[in-house]
PDB file of C-alpha atoms in Angstrom:
ATOM      1  CA  MET A 270     -43.864  24.167 -39.932  1.00 59.00           C
ATOM      2  CA  SER A 271     -45.910  23.315 -36.874  1.00 68.00           C
ATOM      3  CA  VAL A 272     -44.383  22.356 -33.534  1.00 71.00           C
ATOM      4  CA  ALA A 273     -45.863  19.506 -31.578  1.00 70.00           C
ATOM      5  CA  GLU A 274     -46.300  20.151 -27.882  1.00 72.00           C
ATOM      6  CA  THR A 275     -46.770  17.478 -25.313  1.00 70.00           C
ATOM      7  CA  ARG A 276     -48.148  18.489 -21.939  1.00 70.00           C
ATOM      8  CA  THR A 277     -48.593  16.258 -18.927  1.00 72.00           C
ATOM      9  CA  LEU A 278     -51.169  17.745 -16.625  1.00 71.00           C
ATOM     10  CA  PRO A 279     -50.937  17.299 -12.837  1.00 73.00           C
ATOM     11  CA  PRO A 280     -53.561  15.313 -11.014  1.00 79.00           C
ATOM     12  CA  GLN A 281     -56.744  17.151 -10.281  1.00 82.00           C
ATOM     13  CA  TYR A 282     -56.154  17.163  -6.520  1.00 81.00           C
ATOM     14  CA  VAL A 283     -52.814  18.942  -7.054  1.00 79.00           C
ATOM     15  CA  GLU A 284     -54.510  21.637  -9.129  1.00 82.00           C
ATOM     16  CA  ASP A 285     -57.139  21.987  -6.428  1.00 84.00           C
ATOM     17  CA  MET A 286     -54.457  22.443  -3.791  1.00 83.00           C
ATOM     18  CA  HIS A 287     -52.754  25.060  -5.960  1.00 82.00           C
ATOM     19  CA  LYS A 288     -55.978  27.021  -6.220  1.00 86.00           C
ATOM     20  CA  ASP A 289     -56.678  26.696  -2.517  1.00 86.00           C
ATOM     21  CA  TYR A 290     -53.134  27.748  -1.634  1.00 83.00           C
ATOM     22  CA  GLY A 291     -53.297  30.761  -3.942  1.00 86.00           C
ATOM     23  CA  ALA A 292     -56.618  31.878  -2.505  1.00 88.00           C
ATOM     24  CA  ASN A 293     -55.346  31.545   1.060  1.00 84.00           C
ATOM     25  CA  LEU A 294     -52.078  33.300   0.203  1.00 84.00           C
ATOM     26  CA  ILE A 295     -53.944  36.309  -1.204  1.00 86.00           C
ATOM     27  CA  ALA A 296     -56.407  36.405   1.695  1.00 86.00           C
ATOM     28  CA  THR A 297     -53.711  36.117   4.333  1.00 83.00           C
ATOM     29  CA  THR A 298     -51.343  38.701   2.907  1.00 82.00           C
ATOM     30  CA  SER A 299     -53.902  41.214   1.634  1.00 85.00           C
ATOM     31  CA  ALA A 300     -54.115  43.072   4.959  1.00 83.00           C
ATOM     32  CA  PRO A 301     -51.052  44.342   6.853  1.00 85.00           C
ATOM     33  CA  LEU A 302     -50.293  42.979  10.291  1.00 84.00           C
ATOM     34  CA  ASP A 303     -51.140  45.152  13.278  1.00 86.00           C
ATOM     35  CA  THR A 304     -47.645  45.147  14.748  1.00 84.00           C
ATOM     36  CA  SER A 305     -48.713  47.335  17.665  1.00 86.00           C
ATOM     37  CA  LYS A 306     -50.141  44.220  19.331  1.00 84.00           C
ATOM     38  CA  PHE A 307     -46.704  42.727  19.775  1.00 82.00           C
ATOM     39  CA  ALA A 308     -44.550  45.838  19.957  1.00 85.00           C
ATOM     40  CA  PRO A 309     -42.234  46.035  23.012  1.00 86.00           C
ATOM     41  CA  THR A 310     -43.731  47.801  26.012  1.00 86.00           C
ATOM     42  CA  VAL A 311     -42.085  49.343  29.076  1.00 86.00           C
ATOM     43  CA  PRO A 312     -43.927  48.914  32.397  1.00 88.00           C
ATOM     44  CA  ASP A 313     -44.332  51.885  34.704  1.00 89.00           C
ATOM     45  CA  GLN A 314     -41.859  52.191  37.546  1.00 88.00           C
ATOM     46  CA  ASP A 315     -42.912  50.402  40.696  1.00 89.00           C
ATOM     47  CA  LYS A 316     -43.947  52.557  43.666  1.00 91.00           C
ATOM     48  CA  ALA A 317     -41.023  51.226  45.702  1.00 92.00           C
ATOM     49  CA  THR A 318     -38.601  52.469  43.053  1.00 91.00           C
ATOM     50  CA  ILE A 319     -40.326  55.853  43.034  1.00 91.00           C
ATOM     51  CA  ASP A 320     -40.142  55.987  46.851  1.00 92.00           C
ATOM     52  CA  ALA A 321     -36.427  55.144  46.673  1.00 90.00           C
ATOM     53  CA  TYR A 322     -35.829  58.033  44.271  1.00 90.00           C
ATOM     54  CA  THR A 323     -37.937  60.373  46.410  1.00 90.00           C
ATOM     55  CA  MET A 324     -35.997  59.479  49.554  1.00 88.00           C
ATOM     56  CA  ALA A 325     -32.660  59.760  47.778  1.00 88.00           C
ATOM     57  CA  SER A 326     -33.510  63.230  46.454  1.00 87.00           C
ATOM     58  CA  THR A 327     -35.095  64.591  49.651  1.00 86.00           C
ATOM     59  CA  PRO A 328     -32.730  66.859  51.622  1.00 83.00           C
ATOM     60  CA  GLY A 329     -31.753  65.262  54.910  1.00 80.00           C
ATOM     61  CA  GLU A 330     -33.010  61.798  53.936  1.00 80.00           C
ATOM     62  CA  GLY A 331     -30.861  60.747  51.023  1.00 80.00           C
ATOM     63  CA  ILE A 332     -27.922  62.299  49.259  1.00 79.00           C
ATOM     64  CA  GLY A 333     -26.261  64.776  51.640  1.00 82.00           C
ATOM     65  CA  ALA A 334     -28.024  63.452  54.764  1.00 85.00           C
ATOM     66  CA  PHE A 335     -24.726  63.975  56.617  1.00 86.00           C
ATOM     67  CA  LYS A 336     -24.658  67.752  56.144  1.00 86.00           C
ATOM     68  CA  ASP A 337     -26.595  68.712  59.287  1.00 86.00           C
ATOM     69  CA  TYR A 338     -24.338  66.547  61.425  1.00 86.00           C
ATOM     70  CA  ILE A 339     -21.199  67.989  59.840  1.00 89.00           C
ATOM     71  CA  THR A 340     -22.525  71.477  60.640  1.00 88.00           C
ATOM     72  CA  ALA A 341     -23.153  70.417  64.234  1.00 89.00           C
ATOM     73  CA  ALA A 342     -19.674  68.906  64.483  1.00 89.00           C
ATOM     74  CA  GLU A 343     -18.128  72.202  63.349  1.00 89.00           C
ATOM     75  CA  SER A 344     -19.687  73.968  66.352  1.00 88.00           C
ATOM     76  CA  TYR A 345     -18.016  71.412  68.656  1.00 88.00           C
ATOM     77  CA  SER A 346     -14.509  72.153  67.389  1.00 88.00           C
ATOM     78  CA  GLY A 347     -12.167  75.104  67.767  1.00 87.00           C
ATOM     79  CA  PRO A 348     -10.736  76.989  70.781  1.00 85.00           C
ATOM     80  CA  ASN A 349     -14.131  78.218  72.025  1.00 87.00           C
ATOM     81  CA  ALA A 350     -16.080  74.985  71.627  1.00 87.00           C
ATOM     82  CA  TYR A 351     -15.810  74.229  75.363  1.00 85.00           C
ATOM     83  CA  GLN A 352     -17.805  77.325  76.358  1.00 88.00           C
ATOM     84  CA  GLN A 353     -21.192  75.845  75.531  1.00 88.00           C
ATOM     85  CA  PHE A 354     -20.414  72.874  77.780  1.00 88.00           C
ATOM     86  CA  MET A 355     -19.316  74.813  80.860  1.00 87.00           C
ATOM     87  CA  SER A 356     -21.442  73.972  83.872  1.00 87.00           C
ATOM     88  CA  PRO A 357     -23.880  76.751  84.772  1.00 85.00           C
ATOM     89  CA  TYR A 358     -23.003  76.024  88.431  1.00 85.00           C
ATOM     90  CA  GLN A 359     -19.272  76.388  87.903  1.00 86.00           C
ATOM     91  CA  GLN A 360     -19.028  79.817  89.510  1.00 88.00           C
ATOM     92  CA  ASP A 361     -21.252  78.788  92.410  1.00 90.00           C
ATOM     93  CA  VAL A 362     -18.934  75.867  93.126  1.00 89.00           C
ATOM     94  CA  ILE A 363     -15.888  78.141  92.970  1.00 90.00           C
ATOM     95  CA  ASP A 364     -17.452  80.742  95.245  1.00 91.00           C
ATOM     96  CA  ALA A 365     -18.512  78.155  97.834  1.00 92.00           C
ATOM     97  CA  THR A 366     -15.093  76.464  97.779  1.00 91.00           C
ATOM     98  CA  LEU A 367     -13.184  79.744  98.203  1.00 91.00           C
ATOM     99  CA  ALA A 368     -15.522  80.889 100.959  1.00 92.00           C
ATOM    100  CA  GLU A 369     -14.790  77.710 102.885  1.00 91.00           C
ATOM    101  CA  TYR A 370     -11.081  78.199 102.258  1.00 89.00           C
ATOM    102  CA  ASP A 371     -11.218  81.787 103.554  1.00 88.00           C
ATOM    103  CA  LYS A 372     -12.997  80.546 106.654  1.00 88.00           C
ATOM    104  CA  GLN A 373     -10.295  78.009 107.328  1.00 86.00           C
ATOM    105  CA  ALA A 374      -7.576  80.569 106.569  1.00 84.00           C
ATOM    106  CA  GLY A 375      -9.139  83.006 109.105  1.00 81.00           C
ATOM    107  CA  ALA A 376      -9.071  80.291 111.736  1.00 79.00           C
ATOM    108  CA  GLY A 377      -5.350  79.880 111.086  1.00 78.00           C
ATOM    109  CA  LEU A 378      -4.679  83.581 111.749  1.00 73.00           C
ATOM    110  CA  THR A 379      -6.554  83.303 115.041  1.00 72.00           C
ATOM    111  CA  GLY A 380      -4.336  80.423 116.048  1.00 71.00           C
ATOM    112  CA  ILE A 381      -1.209  82.553 115.385  1.00 69.00           C
ATOM    113  CA  GLY A 382      -2.487  85.220 117.814  1.00 67.00           C
ATOM    114  CA  GLN A 383      -3.227  82.671 120.509  1.00 67.00           C
ATOM    115  CA  ARG A 384       0.231  81.149 120.229  1.00 67.00           C
ATOM    116  CA  ALA A 385       1.821  84.620 120.358  1.00 63.00           C
ATOM    117  CA  ALA A 386      -0.098  85.455 123.564  1.00 64.00           C
ATOM    118  CA  MET A 387       0.956  82.241 125.235  1.00 61.00           C
ATOM    119  CA  SER A 388       4.600  82.932 124.430  1.00 58.00           C
ATOM    120  CA  GLY A 389       4.410  86.573 125.548  1.00 57.00           C
ATOM    121  CA  ASN A 390       4.898  87.948 122.015  1.00 59.00           C
ATOM    122  CA  LEU A 391       1.353  89.193 121.420  1.00 56.00           C
ATOM    123  CA  GLY A 392       1.531  92.322 119.300  1.00 56.00           C
ATOM    124  CA  GLY A 393       5.254  91.941 118.865  1.00 58.00           C
ATOM    125  CA  GLY A 394       7.326  91.884 115.681  1.00 64.00           C
ATOM    126  CA  ARG A 395       7.564  88.145 115.664  1.00 68.00           C
ATOM    127  CA  GLU A 396       3.794  87.836 115.586  1.00 64.00           C
ATOM    128  CA  GLY A 397       3.684  90.275 112.667  1.00 70.00           C
ATOM    129  CA  VAL A 398       6.201  88.229 110.692  1.00 73.00           C
ATOM    130  CA  MET A 399       4.271  85.033 111.377  1.00 76.00           C
ATOM    131  CA  ARG A 400       1.029  86.647 110.254  1.00 74.00           C
ATOM    132  CA  ALA A 401       2.634  88.014 107.055  1.00 81.00           C
ATOM    133  CA  GLN A 402       4.165  84.666 106.169  1.00 82.00           C
ATOM    134  CA  TYR A 403       0.937  82.858 106.839  1.00 79.00           C
ATOM    135  CA  GLN A 404      -1.090  85.350 104.777  1.00 82.00           C
ATOM    136  CA  ASN A 405       1.283  85.096 101.789  1.00 87.00           C
ATOM    137  CA  GLN A 406       1.125  81.297 101.789  1.00 88.00           C
ATOM    138  CA  SER A 407      -2.653  81.377 102.222  1.00 87.00           C
ATOM    139  CA  ASP A 408      -3.106  83.765  99.326  1.00 87.00           C
ATOM    140  CA  MET A 409      -0.922  81.581  97.121  1.00 91.00           C
ATOM    141  CA  ASN A 410      -2.848  78.473  98.076  1.00 90.00           C
ATOM    142  CA  ARG A 411      -6.109  80.303  97.431  1.00 89.00           C
ATOM    143  CA  SER A 412      -4.962  81.253  93.914  1.00 91.00           C
ATOM    144  CA  LEU A 413      -3.840  77.719  93.194  1.00 92.00           C
ATOM    145  CA  LEU A 414      -7.191  76.391  94.407  1.00 91.00           C
ATOM    146  CA  HIS A 415      -9.065  78.906  92.268  1.00 91.00           C
ATOM    147  CA  SER A 416      -7.053  78.154  89.126  1.00 91.00           C
ATOM    148  CA  GLY A 417      -7.392  74.416  89.756  1.00 91.00           C
ATOM    149  CA  LEU A 418     -11.168  74.713  89.906  1.00 91.00           C
ATOM    150  CA  LEU A 419     -11.187  76.722  86.672  1.00 89.00           C
ATOM    151  CA  GLN A 420      -8.881  74.220  84.971  1.00 91.00           C
ATOM    152  CA  GLN A 421     -11.032  71.326  86.090  1.00 91.00           C
ATOM    153  CA  GLY A 422     -14.159  72.992  84.711  1.00 90.00           C
ATOM    154  CA  PHE A 423     -12.380  73.766  81.431  1.00 90.00           C
ATOM    155  CA  GLY A 424     -11.098  70.197  81.112  1.00 91.00           C
ATOM    156  CA  GLU A 425     -14.525  68.695  81.672  1.00 92.00           C
ATOM    157  CA  ALA A 426     -16.168  71.110  79.215  1.00 92.00           C
ATOM    158  CA  ASN A 427     -13.481  70.470  76.602  1.00 91.00           C
ATOM    159  CA  LYS A 428     -13.943  66.719  77.012  1.00 93.00           C
ATOM    160  CA  LEU A 429     -17.693  67.071  76.550  1.00 93.00           C
ATOM    161  CA  ALA A 430     -17.134  69.165  73.402  1.00 92.00           C
ATOM    162  CA  SER A 431     -14.791  66.497  72.040  1.00 92.00           C
ATOM    163  CA  ASN A 432     -17.342  63.775  72.762  1.00 93.00           C
ATOM    164  CA  ALA A 433     -20.069  65.785  71.066  1.00 93.00           C
ATOM    165  CA  PHE A 434     -17.836  66.269  68.027  1.00 93.00           C
ATOM    166  CA  GLY A 435     -17.186  62.536  67.807  1.00 92.00           C
ATOM    167  CA  GLU A 436     -20.879  61.721  68.194  1.00 92.00           C
ATOM    168  CA  ALA A 437     -21.851  64.187  65.491  1.00 91.00           C
ATOM    169  CA  MET A 438     -19.249  62.789  63.099  1.00 92.00           C
ATOM    170  CA  GLY A 439     -20.427  59.274  63.921  1.00 91.00           C
ATOM    171  CA  MET A 440     -23.994  60.245  63.127  1.00 89.00           C
ATOM    172  CA  ALA A 441     -22.781  61.839  59.890  1.00 88.00           C
ATOM    173  CA  GLY A 442     -21.648  58.381  58.811  1.00 87.00           C
ATOM    174  CA  THR A 443     -24.410  56.322  60.431  1.00 88.00           C
ATOM    175  CA  VAL A 444     -27.502  58.228  59.337  1.00 87.00           C
ATOM    176  CA  PRO A 445     -26.711  58.266  55.583  1.00 87.00           C
ATOM    177  CA  GLY A 446     -25.883  54.561  55.850  1.00 88.00           C
ATOM    178  CA  LEU A 447     -29.294  53.818  57.371  1.00 88.00           C
ATOM    179  CA  TYR A 448     -31.073  55.913  54.762  1.00 89.00           C
ATOM    180  CA  GLY A 449     -28.980  54.253  52.073  1.00 87.00           C
ATOM    181  CA  ALA A 450     -30.023  50.813  53.320  1.00 89.00           C
ATOM    182  CA  ASP A 451     -33.686  51.812  53.098  1.00 90.00           C
ATOM    183  CA  ILE A 452     -33.161  53.254  49.622  1.00 89.00           C
ATOM    184  CA  ASN A 453     -31.413  50.095  48.435  1.00 91.00           C
ATOM    185  CA  THR A 454     -34.153  47.910  49.902  1.00 91.00           C
ATOM    186  CA  LEU A 455     -36.856  49.931  48.174  1.00 90.00           C
ATOM    187  CA  ARG A 456     -34.907  49.964  44.925  1.00 89.00           C
ATOM    188  CA  SER A 457     -34.373  46.193  45.071  1.00 91.00           C
ATOM    189  CA  ALA A 458     -38.050  45.550  45.763  1.00 89.00           C
ATOM    190  CA  GLY A 459     -39.007  47.916  42.956  1.00 91.00           C
ATOM    191  CA  ALA A 460     -36.604  46.208  40.560  1.00 90.00           C
ATOM    192  CA  ASP A 461     -38.065  42.787  41.387  1.00 91.00           C
ATOM    193  CA  ARG A 462     -41.592  44.033  40.809  1.00 88.00           C
ATOM    194  CA  TYR A 463     -40.563  45.822  37.618  1.00 90.00           C
ATOM    195  CA  ALA A 464     -38.870  42.662  36.311  1.00 89.00           C
ATOM    196  CA  HIS A 465     -42.051  40.707  37.019  1.00 89.00           C
ATOM    197  CA  GLU A 466     -44.212  43.231  35.190  1.00 90.00           C
ATOM    198  CA  ALA A 467     -41.738  43.330  32.295  1.00 89.00           C
ATOM    199  CA  ALA A 468     -41.835  39.529  32.067  1.00 91.00           C
ATOM    200  CA  LYS A 469     -45.623  39.625  31.964  1.00 90.00           C
ATOM    201  CA  ALA A 470     -45.510  42.267  29.225  1.00 90.00           C
ATOM    202  CA  ASP A 471     -43.025  40.163  27.242  1.00 90.00           C
ATOM    203  CA  ALA A 472     -45.211  37.084  27.628  1.00 90.00           C
ATOM    204  CA  ALA A 473     -48.278  38.998  26.432  1.00 90.00           C
ATOM    205  CA  ARG A 474     -46.319  40.406  23.497  1.00 89.00           C
ATOM    206  CA  GLU A 475     -45.058  36.950  22.547  1.00 89.00           C
ATOM    207  CA  THR A 476     -48.592  35.551  22.784  1.00 90.00           C
ATOM    208  CA  ASN A 477     -49.908  38.282  20.513  1.00 89.00           C
ATOM    209  CA  ARG A 478     -47.037  37.715  18.091  1.00 87.00           C
ATOM    210  CA  LEU A 479     -47.677  33.986  17.857  1.00 88.00           C
ATOM    211  CA  GLU A 480     -51.378  34.620  17.384  1.00 88.00           C
ATOM    212  CA  ALA A 481     -50.706  37.190  14.638  1.00 87.00           C
ATOM    213  CA  TYR A 482     -48.315  34.936  12.733  1.00 86.00           C
ATOM    214  CA  GLU A 483     -50.263  31.722  13.163  1.00 87.00           C
ATOM    215  CA  PRO A 484     -52.020  32.076   9.764  1.00 87.00           C
ATOM    216  CA  TYR A 485     -48.677  32.659   8.052  1.00 85.00           C
ATOM    217  CA  GLU A 486     -47.172  29.690   9.827  1.00 85.00           C
ATOM    218  CA  ARG A 487     -50.038  27.475   8.758  1.00 84.00           C
ATOM    219  CA  LEU A 488     -49.904  28.792   5.194  1.00 85.00           C
ATOM    220  CA  GLY A 489     -46.149  28.244   4.991  1.00 84.00           C
ATOM    221  CA  TYR A 490     -46.525  24.658   6.164  1.00 81.00           C
ATOM    222  CA  LEU A 491     -49.273  24.103   3.612  1.00 83.00           C
ATOM    223  CA  GLY A 492     -47.131  25.558   0.821  1.00 84.00           C
ATOM    224  CA  SER A 493     -44.238  23.307   1.782  1.00 83.00           C
ATOM    225  CA  GLY A 494     -46.512  20.301   1.660  1.00 82.00           C
ATOM    226  CA  ILE A 495     -47.851  21.229  -1.774  1.00 79.00           C
ATOM    227  CA  ALA A 496     -44.304  21.708  -3.071  1.00 79.00           C
ATOM    228  CA  SER A 497     -43.379  18.312  -1.682  1.00 78.00           C
ATOM    229  CA  ILE A 498     -46.281  16.607  -3.431  1.00 75.00           C
ATOM    230  CA  ALA A 499     -45.687  18.459  -6.689  1.00 72.00           C
ATOM    231  CA  SER A 500     -41.988  17.654  -6.820  1.00 71.00           C
ATOM    232  CA  GLY A 501     -42.201  14.166  -5.470  1.00 65.00           C
ATOM    233  CA  MET A 502     -39.503  15.004  -2.909  1.00 63.00           C
ATOM    234  CA  PRO A 503     -39.869  15.260   0.896  1.00 61.00           C
ATOM    235  CA  GLY A 504     -40.684  18.768   2.032  1.00 58.00           C
ATOM    236  CA  ASN A 505     -38.354  20.796   4.219  1.00 64.00           C
ATOM    237  CA  TYR A 506     -40.344  23.433   6.089  1.00 61.00           C
ATOM    238  CA  THR A 507     -38.600  25.940   8.346  1.00 67.00           C
ATOM    239  CA  SER A 508     -40.822  27.497  10.980  1.00 66.00           C
ATOM    240  CA  MET A 509     -41.075  31.246  11.041  1.00 61.00           C
ATOM    241  CA  VAL A 510     -41.757  31.221  14.764  1.00 61.00           C
ATOM    242  CA  GLN A 511     -38.446  32.113  16.383  1.00 61.00           C
ATOM    243  CA  PRO A 512     -37.817  33.774  19.769  1.00 56.00           C
ATOM    244  CA  ASN A 513     -38.824  37.411  19.525  1.00 58.00           C
ATOM    245  CA  PRO A 514     -38.155  38.132  15.817  1.00 53.00           C
ATOM    246  CA  THR A 515     -38.646  41.636  14.504  1.00 49.00           C
ATOM    247  CA  PRO A 516     -41.547  42.383  12.145  1.00 47.00           C
ATOM    248  CA  LEU A 517     -39.046  42.944   9.314  1.00 46.00           C
ATOM    249  CA  GLN A 518     -37.458  39.548   9.911  1.00 51.00           C
ATOM    250  CA  ASN A 519     -40.860  37.920   9.817  1.00 53.00           C
ATOM    251  CA  ALA A 520     -41.800  39.756   6.635  1.00 50.00           C
ATOM    252  CA  LEU A 521     -38.603  38.624   4.926  1.00 52.00           C
ATOM    253  CA  GLY A 522     -39.213  35.095   6.148  1.00 57.00           C
ATOM    254  CA  ILE A 523     -42.707  35.076   4.660  1.00 51.00           C
ATOM    255  CA  ALA A 524     -41.395  36.353   1.329  1.00 48.00           C
ATOM    256  CA  THR A 525     -38.736  33.641   1.318  1.00 52.00           C
ATOM    257  CA  VAL A 526     -41.241  30.884   2.004  1.00 47.00           C
ATOM    258  CA  GLY A 527     -43.656  32.167  -0.639  1.00 47.00           C
ATOM    259  CA  GLY A 528     -40.902  32.514  -3.234  1.00 47.00           C
ATOM    260  CA  GLY A 529     -39.495  29.102  -2.394  1.00 51.00           C
ATOM    261  CA  VAL A 530     -42.876  27.439  -2.763  1.00 44.00           C
ATOM    262  CA  LEU A 531     -43.548  29.057  -6.101  1.00 42.00           C
ATOM    263  CA  GLY A 532     -40.017  28.212  -7.241  1.00 48.00           C
ATOM    264  CA  ASN A 533     -40.542  24.605  -6.312  1.00 47.00           C
ATOM    265  CA  LEU A 534     -43.874  24.554  -8.075  1.00 44.00           C
ATOM    266  CA  TYR A 535     -42.775  26.372 -11.243  1.00 43.00           C
ATOM    267  CA  GLY A 536     -38.999  26.192 -11.498  1.00 44.00           C
ATOM    268  CA  ASN A 537     -36.970  27.277 -14.495  1.00 43.00           C
ATOM    269  CA  GLN A 538     -37.219  23.774 -15.967  1.00 42.00           C
ATOM    270  CA  GLY A 539     -40.959  23.530 -15.413  1.00 42.00           C
ATOM    271  CA  ALA A 540     -43.018  20.978 -13.522  1.00 42.00           C
ATOM    272  CA  PRO A 541     -42.502  17.305 -14.355  1.00 43.00           C
ATOM    273  CA  TRP A 542     -45.918  17.194 -16.012  1.00 41.00           C
ATOM    274  CA  PHE A 543     -45.172  20.171 -18.303  1.00 39.00           C
ATOM    275  CA  ARG A 544     -42.624  19.785 -21.077  1.00 40.00           C
ATOM    276  CA  LYS A 545     -42.119  21.248 -24.528  1.00 40.00           C
ATOM    277  CA  SER A 546     -40.778  19.190 -27.372  1.00 38.00           C
TER     278      SER A 546
END
């Protein structure tokens, strides 16, 4: 028993579009995309960033720039720190002061003899007692004067050592801060330049990506239009061009569009112009 088959053929222009779409689909997808043109790139570090690293890692200019000043401060502390600040003229001052004192003390002894002669006691016991008392007091005053001069010199030297210690410790905090400011400035400038270069690289990559996928975008739009005409329903095309998609995402998107177009054209129930009875 024979089976009658009724077939409604599509308009010629639809068949022509099918053929054209198929030819373009094969031509477009026959060669793999050169993904290296839109692969992410990392710009070289800016010179300012390199200079910041160099300064930070150079002894005495970056990390540990305080060490020399800490070492200097150590020499200005301790019980013997004052010695390096003693005046080189200290002994000369002491000698000159004591010499003047001895001169004045000698004049005092002469005065005792003159007073003894005037009172008729020259060479007597009373004169001897007066001379002994005077000499004892003079010697005591001389010792006090000498020790006072030494104490004054020590105090001044100790004060200078303390000042030097404070200055060294201050420099230990100031110098690294100044170097750190320079390092941060260089690093900030380098980061700005690097960000600019990275943005340019991203823009170039995005341009190359759009250029590479433009044929697929055009083909997908064409396929959606053909499906719309064939089905008699408005087409619904979703662009494949999204912000920075991965090559795999694009490949899956292309497969989805191609499969959807073919499904719309030749669904399980067949095209409206092809039926079996």
